[in-house]
CSV table of N, CA and C in Angstrom, one decimal:
chain,number,residue,atom,x,y,z
G,25,MET,N,109.6,96.6,89.6
G,25,MET,CA,108.6,97.5,90.2
G,25,MET,C,108.9,98.8,90.4
G,26,LYS,N,108.5,99.5,89.7
G,26,LYS,CA,108.5,101.2,89.9
G,26,LYS,C,107.4,101.9,89.9
G,27,LYS,N,106.3,101.4,89.3
G,27,LYS,CA,104.9,102.0,89.4
G,27,LYS,C,103.9,101.1,89.9
G,28,ILE,N,103.5,101.2,91.1
G,28,ILE,CA,102.8,100.1,91.9
G,28,ILE,C,101.5,100.8,92.3
G,29,ILE,N,100.5,100.0,92.1
G,29,ILE,CA,99.0,100.5,92.8
G,29,ILE,C,98.8,99.5,93.9
G,30,VAL,N,98.1,99.8,94.9
G,30,VAL,CA,97.7,98.9,96.0
G,30,VAL,C,96.2,99.3,96.2
G,31,ILE,N,95.3,98.4,95.9
G,31,ILE,CA,94.2,98.4,95.9
G,31,ILE,C,93.3,97.2,96.9
G,32,GLY,N,92.1,97.5,97.2
G,32,GLY,CA,91.4,96.4,98.1
G,32,GLY,C,90.4,97.3,98.9
G,33,CYS,N,89.5,96.3,99.7
G,33,CYS,CA,88.5,97.0,100.4
G,33,CYS,C,89.1,97.8,101.5
G,34,SER,N,88.3,98.9,102.0
G,34,SER,CA,88.9,99.6,103.1
G,34,SER,C,88.9,98.6,104.3
G,35,GLY,N,89.9,98.8,105.1
G,35,GLY,CA,90.3,98.0,106.4
G,35,GLY,C,91.1,96.6,105.9
G,36,SER,N,91.3,96.7,104.7
G,36,SER,CA,92.1,95.5,104.2
G,36,SER,C,93.6,95.6,104.5
G,37,GLY,N,94.0,96.7,104.8
G,37,GLY,CA,95.4,96.8,105.2
G,37,GLY,C,96.3,97.4,104.1
G,38,LYS,N,95.5,98.1,103.1
G,38,LYS,CA,96.5,98.7,102.0
G,38,LYS,C,97.2,99.7,102.5
G,39,SER,N,97.0,100.7,103.3
G,39,SER,CA,98.0,101.7,103.7
G,39,SER,C,99.1,101.0,104.5
G,40,THR,N,98.8,100.2,105.4
G,40,THR,CA,100.0,99.5,106.1
G,40,THR,C,100.9,98.8,105.0
G,41,PHE,N,100.3,97.8,104.2
G,41,PHE,CA,101.1,97.3,103.4
G,41,PHE,C,102.0,98.5,102.4
G,42,ALA,N,101.1,99.2,101.9
G,42,ALA,CA,102.0,100.4,100.9
G,42,ALA,C,103.0,100.9,101.8
G,43,ARG,N,102.9,101.3,103.1
G,43,ARG,CA,104.0,102.1,103.7
G,43,ARG,C,105.1,100.9,104.0
G,44,LYS,N,104.9,99.8,104.3
G,44,LYS,CA,106.1,98.8,104.7
G,44,LYS,C,106.8,98.6,103.3
G,45,LEU,N,106.0,98.4,102.2
G,45,LEU,CA,106.7,98.2,100.9
G,45,LEU,C,107.4,99.4,100.5
G,46,SER,N,106.8,100.6,100.5
G,46,SER,CA,107.4,101.8,100.4
G,46,SER,C,109.0,101.9,101.1
G,47,ALA,N,108.9,101.5,102.3
G,47,ALA,CA,110.3,101.6,102.9
G,47,ALA,C,111.1,100.5,102.7
G,48,LYS,N,110.8,99.3,102.3
G,48,LYS,CA,111.5,98.3,101.8
G,48,LYS,C,112.1,98.3,100.4
G,49,ILE,N,111.6,99.0,99.6
G,49,ILE,CA,111.8,99.2,98.2
G,49,ILE,C,112.2,100.7,97.9
G,50,ASN,N,112.2,101.6,98.6
G,50,ASN,CA,112.4,102.9,98.5
G,50,ASN,C,111.9,103.6,97.4
G,51,ILE,N,110.3,103.5,97.4
G,51,ILE,CA,109.8,104.2,96.2
G,51,ILE,C,108.7,105.1,97.0
G,52,PRO,N,108.5,106.1,96.7
G,52,PRO,CA,107.6,107.3,97.2
G,52,PRO,C,106.2,106.7,97.3
G,53,LEU,N,105.5,107.1,98.4
G,53,LEU,CA,104.0,106.3,98.4
G,53,LEU,C,103.1,107.7,98.4
G,54,TYR,N,102.1,107.6,97.8
G,54,TYR,CA,101.1,108.7,97.5
G,54,TYR,C,99.7,107.9,98.2
G,55,TYR,N,98.9,108.5,98.9
G,55,TYR,CA,97.8,108.1,99.3
G,55,TYR,C,96.6,109.0,98.9
G,56,LEU,N,95.6,108.4,97.9
G,56,LEU,CA,94.6,109.1,97.3
G,56,LEU,C,93.7,109.5,98.0
G,57,ASP,N,93.5,109.1,99.4
G,57,ASP,CA,92.7,109.9,100.3
G,57,ASP,C,93.3,111.2,100.7
G,58,MET,N,94.4,111.6,100.7
G,58,MET,CA,95.3,112.7,101.2
G,58,MET,C,95.0,113.6,99.8
G,59,ILE,N,94.8,113.0,98.9
G,59,ILE,CA,94.6,114.1,97.6
G,59,ILE,C,93.1,114.5,97.5
G,60,TRP,N,92.3,113.5,97.8
G,60,TRP,CA,90.8,113.8,97.6
G,60,TRP,C,90.0,114.6,98.9
G,61,HIS,N,90.5,114.3,100.0
G,61,HIS,CA,89.8,114.8,101.1
G,61,HIS,C,90.9,116.0,101.7
G,62,LYS,N,90.0,117.0,102.2
G,62,LYS,CA,90.6,118.1,102.8
G,62,LYS,C,90.4,117.8,104.4
G,63,PRO,N,91.2,118.5,105.2
G,63,PRO,CA,91.2,118.2,106.6
G,63,PRO,C,89.7,118.7,107.1
G,64,ASP,N,89.0,119.5,106.6
G,64,ASP,CA,87.7,119.8,107.2
G,64,ASP,C,86.8,118.8,106.5
G,65,LYS,N,87.0,117.7,106.1
G,65,LYS,CA,86.1,116.6,105.8
G,65,LYS,C,85.5,116.8,104.5
G,66,THR,N,85.7,117.9,103.7
G,66,THR,CA,85.1,118.2,102.1
G,66,THR,C,86.4,117.5,101.4
G,67,THR,N,85.8,117.8,100.1
G,67,THR,CA,86.8,117.0,99.2
G,67,THR,C,87.1,118.0,98.0
G,68,ILE,N,88.1,118.0,97.2
G,68,ILE,CA,88.3,118.7,96.2
G,68,ILE,C,87.4,118.2,95.2
G,69,THR,N,87.3,119.0,93.8
G,69,THR,CA,86.6,118.6,92.8
G,69,THR,C,87.2,117.3,92.0
G,70,GLU,N,86.6,116.6,91.2
G,70,GLU,CA,87.0,115.6,90.4
G,70,GLU,C,88.0,116.1,89.5
G,71,LYS,N,87.7,117.1,88.9
G,71,LYS,CA,88.8,117.7,87.8
G,71,LYS,C,90.1,118.2,88.5
G,72,GLU,N,90.0,118.6,89.7
G,72,GLU,CA,91.3,118.6,90.5
G,72,GLU,C,92.0,117.4,90.9
G,73,PHE,N,91.2,116.7,91.3
G,73,PHE,CA,91.7,115.1,91.7
G,73,PHE,C,92.4,114.5,90.6
G,74,ASP,N,91.8,114.6,89.3
G,74,ASP,CA,92.3,114.1,88.2
G,74,ASP,C,93.7,114.6,87.8
G,75,GLU,N,93.5,116.0,87.7
G,75,GLU,CA,94.8,116.7,87.4
G,75,GLU,C,95.9,116.4,88.4
G,76,GLN,N,95.8,116.3,89.7
G,76,GLN,CA,96.8,115.9,90.5
G,76,GLN,C,97.4,114.4,90.5
G,77,LEU,N,96.2,113.7,90.1
G,77,LEU,CA,96.6,112.3,89.8
G,77,LEU,C,97.5,112.2,88.5
G,78,LYS,N,97.1,113.0,87.4
G,78,LYS,CA,97.8,112.9,86.2
G,78,LYS,C,99.3,113.2,86.4
G,79,THR,N,99.5,114.3,87.2
G,79,THR,CA,100.7,114.7,87.6
G,79,THR,C,101.5,113.7,88.2
G,80,LEU,N,101.0,113.0,89.3
G,80,LEU,CA,101.7,111.9,89.9
G,80,LEU,C,102.1,110.7,88.9
G,81,LEU,N,101.1,110.5,88.1
G,81,LEU,CA,101.3,109.3,87.3
G,81,LEU,C,102.6,109.5,86.4
G,82,GLN,N,102.9,111.0,86.2
G,82,GLN,CA,103.9,111.1,85.3
G,82,GLN,C,105.5,111.0,85.8
G,83,LYS,N,105.3,110.8,87.2
G,83,LYS,CA,106.5,110.6,87.9
G,83,LYS,C,107.4,109.4,87.6
G,84,ASP,N,108.6,109.1,87.9
G,84,ASP,CA,109.5,108.0,87.4
G,84,ASP,C,109.0,106.6,88.4
G,85,LYS,N,108.6,107.0,89.5
G,85,LYS,CA,108.5,105.9,90.8
G,85,LYS,C,107.3,106.3,91.5
G,86,TRP,N,106.6,105.3,91.7
G,86,TRP,CA,105.5,105.8,92.8
G,86,TRP,C,104.8,104.3,93.4
G,87,ILE,N,104.2,104.4,94.5
G,87,ILE,CA,103.4,103.6,95.1
G,87,ILE,C,102.0,104.4,95.1
G,88,ILE,N,100.9,104.1,94.6
G,88,ILE,CA,99.7,104.7,95.0
G,88,ILE,C,98.6,103.9,95.7
G,89,ASP,N,98.3,104.2,96.8
G,89,ASP,CA,97.5,103.6,97.8
G,89,ASP,C,95.9,104.2,97.6
G,90,GLY,N,94.9,103.3,97.5
G,90,GLY,CA,93.8,103.8,97.3
G,90,GLY,C,92.9,102.9,96.1
G,91,ASN,N,91.5,102.9,96.5
G,91,ASN,CA,90.6,102.2,95.5
G,91,ASN,C,90.2,103.4,94.3
G,92,TYR,N,89.1,104.3,94.6
G,92,TYR,CA,88.8,105.3,93.9
G,92,TYR,C,88.5,104.7,92.5
G,93,GLN,N,87.7,103.8,92.2
G,93,GLN,CA,87.2,103.1,91.0
G,93,GLN,C,87.0,103.9,89.9
G,94,ARG,N,86.6,105.2,90.0
G,94,ARG,CA,86.4,105.9,88.9
G,94,ARG,C,87.7,106.1,88.1
G,95,THR,N,88.9,106.3,89.0
G,95,THR,CA,90.1,106.4,88.2
G,95,THR,C,91.1,105.2,88.2
G,96,LEU,N,90.4,104.0,88.6
G,96,LEU,CA,91.4,103.0,88.7
G,96,LEU,C,92.0,102.5,87.3
G,97,GLU,N,91.3,102.6,86.2
G,97,GLU,CA,91.9,102.3,84.8
G,97,GLU,C,92.8,103.2,84.4
G,98,MET,N,92.9,104.5,84.8
G,98,MET,CA,93.7,105.4,84.6
G,98,MET,C,95.0,105.1,85.2
G,99,ARG,N,94.9,104.6,86.3
G,99,ARG,CA,96.3,104.0,87.2
G,99,ARG,C,96.8,102.8,86.6
G,100,LEU,N,95.7,101.8,86.4
G,100,LEU,CA,96.2,100.6,85.7
G,100,LEU,C,97.0,100.8,84.4
G,101,LYS,N,96.6,101.8,83.7
G,101,LYS,CA,97.4,101.9,82.4
G,101,LYS,C,98.9,102.2,82.6
G,102,GLU,N,99.4,103.0,83.7
G,102,GLU,CA,100.4,103.6,84.0
G,102,GLU,C,101.1,102.6,84.7
G,103,CYS,N,100.8,101.8,85.6
G,103,CYS,CA,101.4,101.1,86.5
G,103,CYS,C,102.2,99.9,85.8
G,104,ASP,N,103.2,99.2,86.5
G,104,ASP,CA,103.5,97.8,86.0
G,104,ASP,C,103.3,96.8,87.0
G,105,THR,N,102.8,97.2,88.3
G,105,THR,CA,102.5,96.2,89.4
G,105,THR,C,101.2,96.5,90.1
G,106,VAL,N,100.4,95.6,90.1
G,106,VAL,CA,99.1,95.8,91.1
G,106,VAL,C,99.1,94.7,92.3
G,107,PHE,N,98.8,95.4,93.4
G,107,PHE,CA,98.6,94.5,94.8
G,107,PHE,C,97.3,94.6,95.1
G,108,LEU,N,96.3,93.5,95.0
G,108,LEU,CA,95.1,93.6,95.3
G,108,LEU,C,95.0,93.0,96.7
G,109,LEU,N,94.4,93.5,97.8
G,109,LEU,CA,94.3,93.0,99.1
G,109,LEU,C,92.8,92.5,99.0
G,110,ASP,N,92.5,91.1,98.8
G,110,ASP,CA,91.4,90.8,98.8
G,110,ASP,C,91.1,90.0,100.1
G,111,ILE,N,90.7,90.6,101.2
G,111,ILE,CA,90.9,90.0,102.7
G,111,ILE,C,89.3,90.0,103.1
G,112,PRO,N,89.0,88.9,103.8
G,112,PRO,CA,87.7,88.6,104.1
G,112,PRO,C,87.0,89.8,104.6
G,113,THR,N,85.7,90.1,104.3
G,113,THR,CA,84.9,91.2,104.9
G,113,THR,C,85.1,91.5,106.3
G,114,GLN,N,84.9,90.4,107.2
G,114,GLN,CA,84.7,90.5,108.6
G,114,GLN,C,86.2,91.1,109.2
G,115,ILE,N,87.2,90.7,108.5
G,115,ILE,CA,88.5,91.5,108.9
G,115,ILE,C,88.6,92.8,108.5
G,116,CYS,N,88.1,93.1,107.3
G,116,CYS,CA,88.1,94.7,107.0
G,116,CYS,C,87.3,95.5,107.8
G,117,LEU,N,86.1,95.1,108.3
G,117,LEU,CA,85.4,95.6,109.3
G,117,LEU,C,86.0,95.8,110.6
G,118,GLU,N,86.5,94.9,111.1
G,118,GLU,CA,87.1,94.8,112.4
G,118,GLU,C,88.2,95.7,112.4
G,119,SER,N,89.0,95.9,111.0
G,119,SER,CA,90.2,96.7,111.1
G,119,SER,C,89.8,98.2,110.8
G,120,ALA,N,88.7,98.5,110.2
G,120,ALA,CA,88.3,99.8,110.1
G,120,ALA,C,87.6,100.4,111.4
G,121,LYS,N,87.0,99.5,112.0
G,121,LYS,CA,86.6,99.8,113.4
G,121,LYS,C,87.5,100.1,114.4
G,122,SER,N,88.6,99.3,114.3
G,122,SER,CA,89.8,99.4,115.3
G,122,SER,C,90.6,100.9,115.1
G,123,ARG,N,90.6,101.4,114.0
G,123,ARG,CA,91.3,102.5,113.8
G,123,ARG,C,90.4,103.9,114.3
G,124,ILE,N,89.3,103.7,114.6
G,124,ILE,CA,88.4,104.9,114.7
G,124,ILE,C,89.2,105.4,116.1
G,125,GLY,N,89.4,106.9,116.1
G,125,GLY,CA,90.0,107.5,117.1
G,125,GLY,C,91.5,107.6,117.3
G,126,LYS,N,92.2,107.1,116.1
G,126,LYS,CA,93.5,107.0,115.9
G,126,LYS,C,94.2,107.9,114.9
G,127,LYS,N,95.1,108.7,114.9
G,127,LYS,CA,95.7,109.3,114.1
G,127,LYS,C,96.4,108.5,112.9
G,128,ARG,N,96.0,109.1,111.7
G,128,ARG,CA,96.5,108.2,110.5
G,128,ARG,C,97.4,109.0,109.6
G,129,GLU,N,98.3,108.7,109.0
G,129,GLU,CA,99.1,109.4,108.1
G,129,GLU,C,98.5,109.3,106.6
G,130,ASP,N,97.4,108.5,106.5
G,130,ASP,CA,96.8,108.5,105.2
G,130,ASP,C,95.4,109.0,105.0
G,131,LEU,N,94.9,109.7,106.1
G,131,LEU,CA,93.8,110.5,106.2
G,131,LEU,C,93.9,111.8,106.9
G,132,PRO,N,93.5,113.0,106.1
G,132,PRO,CA,93.8,114.2,106.8
G,132,PRO,C,92.9,114.7,108.0
G,133,TRP,N,92.0,113.7,108.7
G,133,TRP,CA,91.3,114.0,109.8
G,133,TRP,C,91.2,112.7,110.6
G,134,LEU,N,90.8,112.9,111.9
G,134,LEU,CA,90.6,111.8,112.9
G,134,LEU,C,89.3,111.2,112.7
G,135,GLU,N,89.0,109.9,112.5
G,135,GLU,CA,87.8,109.5,112.6
G,135,GLU,C,87.4,109.4,113.9
G,136,THR,N,86.1,109.6,114.3
G,136,THR,CA,85.5,109.6,115.4
G,136,THR,C,84.3,108.6,115.6
G,137,GLU,N,83.9,108.1,114.5
G,137,GLU,CA,82.9,107.2,114.6
G,137,GLU,C,82.9,106.3,113.5
G,138,PHE,N,82.3,105.1,113.6
G,138,PHE,CA,82.2,104.1,112.5
G,138,PHE,C,81.0,104.3,111.8
G,139,GLU,N,81.0,105.0,110.8
G,139,GLU,CA,79.6,105.7,110.3
G,139,GLU,C,79.1,104.4,109.4
G,140,GLU,N,77.7,104.5,109.5
G,140,GLU,CA,76.8,103.2,108.9
G,140,GLU,C,77.2,103.1,107.4
G,141,ASP,N,77.3,104.4,106.7
G,141,ASP,CA,77.5,104.2,105.2
G,141,ASP,C,78.6,103.7,104.8
G,142,PHE,N,79.7,104.0,105.6
G,142,PHE,CA,81.2,103.3,105.5
G,142,PHE,C,81.2,101.7,105.8
G,143,LYS,N,80.4,101.6,106.9
G,143,LYS,CA,80.4,100.1,107.2
G,143,LYS,C,79.6,99.3,106.2
G,144,GLN,N,78.5,99.8,105.6
G,144,GLN,CA,77.7,99.3,104.6
G,144,GLN,C,78.7,99.3,103.2
G,145,TRP,N,79.4,100.3,102.8
G,145,TRP,CA,80.2,100.2,101.8
G,145,TRP,C,81.1,99.0,101.7
G,146,ILE,N,81.8,98.9,103.1
G,146,ILE,CA,82.8,97.8,103.4
G,146,ILE,C,81.9,96.4,103.0
G,147,CYS,N,80.7,96.1,103.6
G,147,CYS,CA,79.9,95.1,103.5
G,147,CYS,C,79.6,94.9,102.1
G,148,ASP,N,79.4,95.9,101.2
G,148,ASP,CA,79.0,95.7,99.7
G,148,ASP,C,79.9,95.4,98.9
G,149,TYR,N,81.2,95.9,99.4
G,149,TYR,CA,82.5,95.5,98.5
G,149,TYR,C,82.8,94.3,97.8
G,150,PRO,N,82.3,93.4,98.2
G,150,PRO,CA,82.8,91.9,97.4
G,150,PRO,C,81.9,91.9,96.4
G,151,TYR,N,80.8,92.6,96.4
G,151,TYR,CA,79.7,92.2,95.3
G,151,TYR,C,79.5,93.4,94.5
G,152,LYS,N,79.7,94.6,94.9
G,152,LYS,CA,79.8,95.8,94.0
G,152,LYS,C,81.1,96.2,93.4
G,153,SER,N,82.0,96.2,94.3
G,153,SER,CA,83.2,96.8,93.9
G,153,SER,C,84.4,95.7,93.1
G,154,LEU,N,84.4,94.8,93.9
G,154,LEU,CA,85.5,93.6,93.5
G,154,LEU,C,85.3,93.0,92.3
G,155,PRO,N,83.9,92.8,91.5
G,155,PRO,CA,83.9,92.3,90.4
G,155,PRO,C,84.4,93.2,89.5
G,156,LYS,N,84.1,94.6,89.5
G,156,LYS,CA,84.4,95.4,88.6
G,156,LYS,C,85.9,95.6,88.6
G,157,ILE,N,86.7,95.4,89.7
G,157,ILE,CA,88.2,95.4,89.9
G,157,ILE,C,88.8,94.3,89.1
G,158,LEU,N,88.3,93.2,89.5
G,158,LEU,CA,88.6,91.7,88.7
G,158,LEU,C,88.6,91.9,87.3
G,159,ASP,N,87.4,92.5,86.6
G,159,ASP,CA,87.2,92.6,85.3
G,159,ASP,C,88.4,93.6,84.7
G,160,LEU,N,88.8,94.7,85.2
G,160,LEU,CA,89.7,95.5,85.1
G,160,LEU,C,91.3,94.9,84.9
G,161,LEU,N,91.4,94.0,86.0
G,161,LEU,CA,92.8,93.3,86.3
G,161,LEU,C,92.7,92.3,85.0
G,162,GLU,N,91.8,91.7,84.6
G,162,GLU,CA,91.8,90.8,83.6
G,162,GLU,C,92.0,91.5,82.4
G,163,LYS,N,91.5,92.5,82.0
G,163,LYS,CA,91.8,93.4,80.9
G,163,LYS,C,93.3,93.8,80.8
G,164,TYR,N,94.0,94.0,82.1
G,164,TYR,CA,95.2,94.5,81.9
G,164,TYR,C,96.4,93.4,82.4
G,165,LYS,N,95.9,92.4,82.4
G,165,LYS,CA,96.9,91.3,83.0
G,165,LYS,C,98.3,91.0,82.2
G,166,ALA,N,98.0,91.0,80.8
G,166,ALA,CA,99.1,90.5,79.9
G,166,ALA,C,100.3,91.4,80.1
G,167,ASP,N,100.2,92.8,80.6
G,167,ASP,CA,101.5,93.4,80.8
G,167,ASP,C,101.7,94.1,82.1
G,168,LYS,N,100.9,93.4,83.0
G,168,LYS,CA,101.1,93.9,84.5
G,168,LYS,C,101.5,92.7,85.5
G,169,GLN,N,102.3,92.9,86.4
G,169,GLN,CA,102.6,91.9,87.3
G,169,GLN,C,101.4,92.2,88.3
G,170,ILE,N,100.6,91.2,88.4
G,170,ILE,CA,99.4,91.3,89.6
G,170,ILE,C,99.4,90.1,90.7
G,171,ILE,N,99.5,90.9,91.9
G,171,ILE,CA,99.5,90.0,93.2
G,171,ILE,C,98.5,90.2,93.9
G,172,ILE,N,97.8,89.1,94.3
G,172,ILE,CA,96.5,89.1,95.0
G,172,ILE,C,96.8,88.4,96.3
G,173,PHE,N,96.6,89.2,97.5
G,173,PHE,CA,96.7,88.7,98.7
G,173,PHE,C,95.4,88.3,99.3
G,174,LYS,N,95.2,86.9,99.9
G,174,LYS,CA,93.7,86.7,100.3
G,174,LYS,C,93.8,86.6,102.0
G,175,SER,N,95.0,87.0,102.5
G,175,SER,CA,95.2,86.9,104.0
G,175,SER,C,96.3,87.7,104.5
G,176,ARG,N,96.3,88.2,105.7
G,176,ARG,CA,97.4,88.9,106.4
G,176,ARG,C,98.6,88.3,106.1
G,177,ALA,N,98.4,86.8,106.5
G,177,ALA,CA,99.7,85.9,106.5
G,177,ALA,C,100.6,86.1,105.2
G,178,GLU,N,99.5,86.0,104.1
G,178,GLU,CA,100.1,86.0,102.7
G,178,GLU,C,100.9,87.4,102.5
G,179,ILE,N,100.1,88.6,102.9
G,179,ILE,CA,101.1,89.8,103.1
G,179,ILE,C,102.2,89.9,103.8
G,180,ASP,N,102.2,89.3,105.0
G,180,ASP,CA,103.4,89.2,105.8
G,180,ASP,C,104.4,88.3,105.1
G,181,LYS,N,104.0,87.3,104.6
G,181,LYS,CA,105.1,86.4,104.0
G,181,LYS,C,105.9,87.2,102.9
G,182,TYR,N,105.0,87.8,102.0
G,182,TYR,CA,105.6,88.4,100.9
G,182,TYR,C,106.4,89.6,101.2
G,183,LEU,N,106.2,90.1,102.3
G,183,LEU,CA,107.1,91.3,102.9
G,183,LEU,C,108.4,91.1,103.4
G,184,ASN,N,108.2,89.7,104.1
G,184,ASN,CA,109.3,89.1,104.7
G,184,ASN,C,110.5,88.4,103.8
G,185,CYS,N,109.7,87.9,102.5
G,185,CYS,CA,110.5,87.1,101.7
G,185,CYS,C,111.1,88.1,100.5
G,186,ASN,N,110.7,89.1,100.2
G,186,ASN,CA,111.0,89.9,99.1
G,186,ASN,C,111.8,90.9,99.5
């Protein structure tokens, strides 16, 4: 494992898992949210994002945390390992809500409310985003290590046993 992507619904625990994995295996961690978002809650352009992502993908080792479906296939082509956190929607909703008002290293601003659009995105994830992700994983499964977690207990077990 040298080039790793961590994907899953918002609130699934991607960033927490990625941080723990990075510390355990000593591979640098990059948050796509920190690339895409500016501290004033605006974003960079898609072109700027893609250029920064391509530069990152050229590095020898990395863990990249984030969905960003538009660039998922680009990352899949370059990675050797995929961790998909397929955690139940209710847990993702509770997690996302619980972090409101807390400083995070994976987001350049402090969330002050659980926005309805974001809440809806989480609710829609299993139907709109996950099927597309699973299709891409199927396409690349022959030469990738793909690990899918269905619970926080499975995540903890993996981190404690490997």
